[in-house]
Coordinates of C-alpha atoms and ligand atoms in Angstrom, one line a residue:
M181 CA -33.6 -2.4 -17.2
R182 CA -32.0 -5.3 -15.6
R183 CA -33.5 -8.0 -17.9
T184 CA -30.3 -8.5 -20.2
E185 CA -26.7 -7.9 -19.5
P186 CA -26.4 -5.5 -22.6
L187 CA -29.3 -3.3 -21.0
R188 CA -27.5 -3.9 -17.5
A189 CA -24.3 -2.6 -19.1
L190 CA -25.9 0.4 -20.7
V191 CA -27.1 1.7 -17.4
R192 CA -24.1 0.5 -15.2
E193 CA -22.9 3.4 -13.1
T194 CA -19.4 2.2 -11.9
H195 CA -16.8 0.7 -14.1
L196 CA -13.5 -0.9 -13.4
E197 CA -10.6 -1.3 -15.5
P198 CA -7.2 -3.1 -15.2
G199 CA -5.2 0.2 -15.4
A200 CA -6.9 1.3 -12.1
L201 CA -5.4 -1.7 -10.2
I202 CA -2.0 -1.4 -8.6
L203 CA -0.3 -4.7 -7.4
P204 CA 1.7 -4.9 -4.2
L205 CA 5.0 -7.0 -4.5
F206 CA 7.2 -8.1 -1.6
L207 CA 10.7 -8.1 -2.6
C208 CA 13.2 -10.4 -1.0
P209 CA 16.9 -11.4 -1.2
G210 CA 18.0 -14.2 -3.3
E211 CA 17.6 -15.6 -6.7
G212 CA 14.7 -17.7 -8.0
V213 CA 12.7 -17.1 -4.7
R214 CA 9.1 -17.3 -5.1
R215 CA 7.8 -18.3 -1.4
E216 CA 4.1 -18.2 -0.9
I217 CA 2.7 -16.4 2.2
G218 CA 0.7 -18.8 4.4
S219 CA -2.0 -16.3 5.2
M220 CA -2.2 -14.9 1.6
P221 CA -2.7 -17.6 -0.8
G222 CA -1.4 -16.4 -4.6
V223 CA 0.7 -13.8 -2.8
F224 CA 4.7 -14.5 -2.8
N225 CA 7.9 -13.1 -1.4
L226 CA 9.8 -12.6 -4.7
S227 CA 13.6 -12.4 -5.3
V228 CA 14.4 -9.4 -7.8
D229 CA 14.5 -11.8 -10.8
E230 CA 11.3 -13.2 -9.8
A231 CA 9.7 -9.8 -9.4
V232 CA 10.6 -8.7 -12.9
K233 CA 8.9 -11.6 -14.3
E234 CA 5.7 -10.7 -12.1
A235 CA 5.9 -7.3 -13.4
E236 CA 6.0 -8.3 -17.1
A237 CA 2.8 -10.5 -16.5
A238 CA 1.3 -7.6 -14.7
A239 CA 2.0 -5.2 -17.5
A240 CA 0.7 -7.7 -20.2
L241 CA -2.4 -7.7 -18.2
G242 CA -2.8 -3.9 -18.5
I243 CA -2.4 -3.4 -14.7
G244 CA -1.8 0.2 -13.7
G245 CA 1.3 -0.3 -11.6
L246 CA 3.1 -2.0 -8.7
L247 CA 3.7 -0.8 -5.1
L248 CA 6.9 -2.3 -3.7
F249 CA 7.6 -3.6 -0.3
G250 CA 11.1 -5.1 0.8
L251 CA 12.4 -7.6 3.3
P252 CA 16.0 -6.7 3.9
E253 CA 18.7 -9.0 4.7
S254 CA 19.0 -7.9 8.4
K255 CA 17.1 -5.5 10.5
D256 CA 18.3 -2.8 13.0
E257 CA 17.2 0.2 15.2
Q258 CA 18.0 2.6 12.4
A259 CA 16.1 0.8 9.7
T260 CA 19.2 0.9 7.6
G261 CA 17.8 -1.5 5.0
A262 CA 15.2 1.1 4.2
W263 CA 17.5 4.1 3.0
D264 CA 20.4 1.9 1.9
E265 CA 21.5 2.8 -1.7
E266 CA 21.8 -1.0 -2.2
G267 CA 18.8 -1.8 -0.1
I268 CA 16.4 -4.5 -1.5
V269 CA 13.5 -2.2 -2.9
Q270 CA 16.2 0.0 -4.4
L271 CA 18.0 -3.0 -6.2
G272 CA 14.6 -4.1 -7.2
L273 CA 13.6 -0.6 -8.6
R274 CA 16.7 -0.6 -10.8
A275 CA 15.9 -4.0 -12.3
L276 CA 12.4 -3.2 -12.9
Q277 CA 13.3 0.1 -14.6
Q278 CA 15.7 -1.8 -16.9
S279 CA 12.8 -4.4 -17.9
S280 CA 10.1 -3.8 -20.6
A281 CA 7.3 -3.8 -17.9
A282 CA 8.8 -0.3 -16.8
K283 CA 7.2 1.5 -19.7
K284 CA 3.7 0.3 -18.9
L285 CA 3.7 0.5 -15.4
V286 CA 3.7 2.9 -12.4
L287 CA 6.5 1.9 -10.3
M288 CA 5.4 3.0 -6.6
A289 CA 7.6 2.5 -3.6
D290 CA 6.1 2.3 -0.1
V291 CA 8.0 4.5 2.4
C292 CA 8.1 3.0 6.0
L293 CA 10.6 1.8 8.4
C294 CA 8.6 -1.1 10.0
E295 CA 10.0 -3.9 7.7
Y296 CA 13.7 -2.6 8.5
T297 CA 13.6 -1.9 12.2
S298 CA 14.5 -4.8 14.6
H299 CA 11.4 -4.0 16.9
G300 CA 9.0 -3.6 13.8
H301 CA 7.6 -0.1 14.6
C302 CA 7.2 2.4 11.8
G303 CA 9.5 5.0 13.7
M304 CA 12.3 5.5 15.9
V305 CA 11.6 4.2 19.5
K306 CA 12.4 5.6 22.9
K307 CA 12.3 2.7 25.4
D308 CA 12.5 3.1 29.1
G309 CA 11.9 -0.2 30.9
D310 CA 8.5 -1.5 29.8
E311 CA 7.4 2.0 28.6
Y312 CA 8.1 3.2 25.1
E313 CA 7.2 6.0 22.8
I314 CA 7.6 6.4 19.0
E315 CA 9.7 9.5 18.3
N316 CA 7.9 11.4 15.6
D317 CA 10.6 14.1 14.7
S318 CA 13.6 11.8 14.8
T319 CA 11.8 9.7 12.4
L320 CA 11.3 12.3 9.9
G321 CA 14.7 12.5 8.6
L322 CA 15.1 8.9 8.0
L323 CA 11.7 8.6 6.1
A324 CA 13.0 11.5 3.9
R325 CA 16.3 9.9 3.3
T326 CA 14.5 6.5 2.3
A327 CA 12.0 8.4 0.0
A328 CA 14.9 10.1 -1.9
S329 CA 17.0 6.9 -2.1
L330 CA 13.9 5.1 -3.6
A331 CA 13.4 7.9 -6.1
R332 CA 16.8 7.9 -7.1
A333 CA 16.5 4.3 -7.7
G334 CA 13.9 4.7 -10.1
A335 CA 10.7 5.0 -8.3
D336 CA 8.0 6.7 -10.2
V337 CA 6.1 7.6 -7.1
V338 CA 6.9 7.5 -3.4
A339 CA 4.1 6.4 -1.0
P340 CA 4.7 7.0 2.7
S341 CA 2.7 4.9 4.9
D342 CA 4.3 5.4 8.3
M343 CA 1.7 8.1 9.7
M344 CA 4.3 10.4 11.4
D345 CA 3.3 13.9 11.3
G346 CA 5.1 16.1 9.0
R347 CA 6.6 13.4 6.9
V348 CA 5.3 14.4 3.7
A349 CA 6.8 18.1 4.0
A350 CA 10.2 16.4 5.1
I351 CA 9.9 14.0 2.0
R352 CA 9.1 16.9 -0.4
D353 CA 12.3 18.8 0.7
A354 CA 14.4 15.9 0.4
L355 CA 13.4 15.1 -3.1
D356 CA 13.5 18.7 -4.3
E357 CA 17.0 18.9 -2.9
A358 CA 18.1 15.6 -4.6
G359 CA 16.8 17.2 -7.8
L360 CA 13.9 14.7 -7.7
D361 CA 11.2 17.5 -7.8
Q362 CA 9.2 15.6 -10.5
V363 CA 8.5 12.7 -8.3
P364 CA 5.0 12.8 -6.8
I365 CA 4.0 11.9 -3.2
L366 CA 1.3 9.4 -2.8
S367 CA 0.4 9.8 1.0
Y368 CA -1.3 7.3 3.2
A369 CA -3.2 10.2 4.5
S370 CA -5.9 8.1 6.0
K371 CA -4.4 5.3 7.7
F372 CA -6.4 3.3 10.5
A373 CA -4.9 1.1 13.3
S374 CA -6.3 -2.0 11.8
A375 CA -6.6 -5.7 12.6
F376 CA -6.8 -6.2 8.9
Y377 CA -3.2 -5.7 8.4
G378 CA -2.4 -8.8 10.2
P379 CA -1.5 -11.2 7.1
F380 CA 0.8 -8.2 5.8
R381 CA 2.9 -8.3 8.8
E382 CA 3.5 -12.0 8.0
A383 CA 4.3 -11.2 4.3
A384 CA 6.7 -8.3 5.1
D385 CA 7.8 -9.7 8.2
S386 CA 7.1 -6.3 9.9
A387 CA 4.8 -7.0 13.2
P388 CA 5.9 -4.8 16.2
Q389 CA 7.9 -6.8 18.7
F390 CA 6.2 -5.1 21.4
G391 CA 2.8 -2.8 21.8
D392 CA 1.0 -1.9 18.9
R393 CA 0.5 1.0 16.2
R394 CA -2.3 2.9 17.8
S395 CA -0.3 5.8 19.1
Y396 CA 0.6 6.6 15.2
Q397 CA -2.1 5.1 13.2
M398 CA -5.7 6.5 13.5
D399 CA -8.4 5.0 15.7
G400 CA -11.1 3.4 13.3
A401 CA -13.8 5.2 14.9
N402 CA -12.9 8.8 13.6
V403 CA -13.9 10.3 10.3
R404 CA -13.5 13.9 10.9
E405 CA -9.8 13.1 12.3
A406 CA -9.1 11.6 8.8
M407 CA -10.2 14.6 6.9
R408 CA -7.9 16.5 9.1
E409 CA -5.0 14.1 8.2
I410 CA -5.9 14.6 4.5
D411 CA -5.8 18.4 4.9
L412 CA -2.3 18.4 6.8
D413 CA -0.7 16.0 4.1
L414 CA -2.1 18.1 1.2
G415 CA -1.0 21.2 2.7
E416 CA 2.8 19.6 3.1
G417 CA 2.5 18.9 -0.7
A418 CA 1.0 15.5 -1.1
D419 CA 0.0 14.9 -4.8
M420 CA -2.3 12.0 -4.3
I421 CA -4.0 10.4 -1.4
L422 CA -4.2 6.7 -0.3
M423 CA -7.1 5.6 1.9
K424 CA -6.5 2.4 4.0
P425 CA -8.2 -0.1 4.7
A426 CA -10.8 0.1 2.1
M427 CA -14.1 -2.2 2.6
P428 CA -14.4 -1.4 6.5
Y429 CA -13.9 2.4 5.5
L430 CA -16.1 2.9 2.5
D431 CA -17.8 5.9 4.1
V432 CA -14.4 7.7 4.9
I433 CA -13.4 7.3 1.0
R434 CA -16.7 8.7 0.1
A435 CA -16.3 11.6 2.6
A436 CA -12.8 12.2 1.3
R437 CA -14.0 12.1 -2.5
E438 CA -16.6 14.7 -1.7
R439 CA -14.2 16.8 -0.1
Y440 CA -11.0 16.8 -2.0
D441 CA -10.3 17.2 -5.8
V442 CA -7.1 15.3 -5.6
P443 CA -6.5 11.8 -7.1
I444 CA -7.6 9.3 -4.4
G445 CA -6.8 5.7 -4.3
A446 CA -7.8 3.1 -1.6
Y447 CA -5.8 0.1 -0.5
Q448 CA -7.8 -3.3 -0.2
V449 CA -5.4 -4.6 2.5
S450 CA -4.1 -8.1 3.3
G451 CA -6.8 -9.1 5.8
E452 CA -9.7 -7.9 3.3
Y453 CA -7.9 -10.2 0.8
S454 CA -7.3 -13.2 3.2
M455 CA -10.7 -13.3 4.5
L456 CA -12.1 -13.5 1.2
Q457 CA -9.4 -16.3 0.1
A458 CA -10.5 -18.2 3.4
A459 CA -14.1 -18.2 2.3
F460 CA -13.2 -19.2 -1.3
A461 CA -11.2 -22.2 0.0
R462 CA -14.1 -23.2 1.7
G463 CA -16.5 -22.8 -0.9
W464 CA -18.5 -20.6 1.0
L465 CA -18.4 -17.7 -1.5
E466 CA -18.0 -17.7 -5.3
P467 CA -14.5 -16.3 -6.0
K468 CA -15.0 -14.3 -9.1
R469 CA -18.3 -12.5 -8.1
A470 CA -17.3 -11.6 -4.6
M471 CA -13.9 -10.4 -5.7
M472 CA -15.3 -8.1 -8.2
E473 CA -18.1 -7.0 -6.0
S474 CA -15.6 -6.1 -3.4
L475 CA -13.6 -4.0 -5.9
V476 CA -16.5 -2.4 -7.4
S477 CA -17.7 -1.1 -3.9
I478 CA -14.4 0.4 -3.4
R479 CA -14.6 2.2 -6.7
R480 CA -18.1 3.2 -6.3
A481 CA -17.4 4.6 -2.9
G482 CA -15.0 7.0 -5.0
A483 CA -11.6 5.5 -5.2
G484 CA -9.9 6.3 -8.5
F485 CA -7.5 3.4 -8.1
I486 CA -7.3 0.4 -5.9
V487 CA -4.4 -1.1 -4.5
T488 CA -5.1 -5.0 -4.3
Y489 CA -3.6 -8.5 -4.1
F490 CA -6.3 -9.4 -6.4
A491 CA -5.0 -7.1 -9.4
E492 CA -4.0 -9.8 -11.4
E493 CA -7.0 -11.9 -11.1
A494 CA -9.4 -9.1 -11.5
A495 CA -7.6 -7.9 -14.6
K496 CA -8.0 -11.3 -16.2
V497 CA -11.8 -11.1 -15.4
L498 CA -12.0 -7.8 -16.8
G499 CA -10.1 -8.8 -19.9
Ligands
LIG662 C1 3.9 -0.2 6.6 C2 2.5 -0.8 5.7 C3 1.5 -1.9 6.3 C4 0.6 -2.0 5.2 C5 1.1 -1.0 4.2 N1 2.2 -0.3 4.6 C6 1.5 -2.5 7.6 C7 1.2 -1.7 8.9 O1 0.8 -0.6 8.9 O2 1.4 -2.5 9.7 C8 -0.5 -2.9 5.2 C9 -0.8 -3.4 4.0 C10 -1.8 -4.6 4.0 O3 -2.3 -5.1 5.2 O4 -2.2 -5.2 3.0 N2 3.6 0.6 7.7

């Protein structure tokens, strides 16, 4: 059954289509800005006008949607740029909703504070000399406010990635109160504290200024805990869940797929992309084949959709 491509295609168990791919975009202030990320060849910080062009290209390729991140003009302890009605992602969403691409793409907005806080943590910080603590409960209000503001600006889906406990319920309440009850929540329910987020922190300028994220993101050794996190988020009203990273955690994706009947996405994160790109640059791996194999593995593990920096390249291959 492996002799010819038509035979192989006939018995193939896992298929990919451009509509299952979500492209992350990093919005930055300015006009005509298209600044490549050093550690992520082919990925850019884009001003809103450039992001609209990128969205139109993505829509033409049949990609399923975009996941938006923002680099604000300035950062502070309250993450003002995250929930400001004139924040960078809010401005981007309004512009994108006006574009022809909006009819074809699901516009997802990442909800987190780390790109907007001066210290780079995903929540409020209580500092006492060298000791610090991320304050879970005082963060929830700001996350909820951020999500409502993004939905008001035109997000079709809000995607909290902060890993604070109780944030899905807080966001659901805020959306409902704002009359945005139709907006679904894609919760990064299973998010591990991972070294593979390194290049993203360059792209989003969000590296923590002190400490790390291990007190709120999960320990990579724990699959049962991942299931408990998903349980909690679904109980609070999450409509879909996102698993992250993808390739080093395929078993966790599989476990979630077998256990939950909600739409499941997986995020092939920056480090997964960068390590493949590094090998491509050296001629150590065949780009097209390695890229597609990585995406099919994530799909085979059980992810319905995949957030990936390869979205456009893969869509071109899929035709
Ligand atoms: C924000 C956030 C991160 C990523 C997505 N949302 C960074 C982090 O948690 O440090 C990582 C995505 C990637 O690496 O591509 N909290």
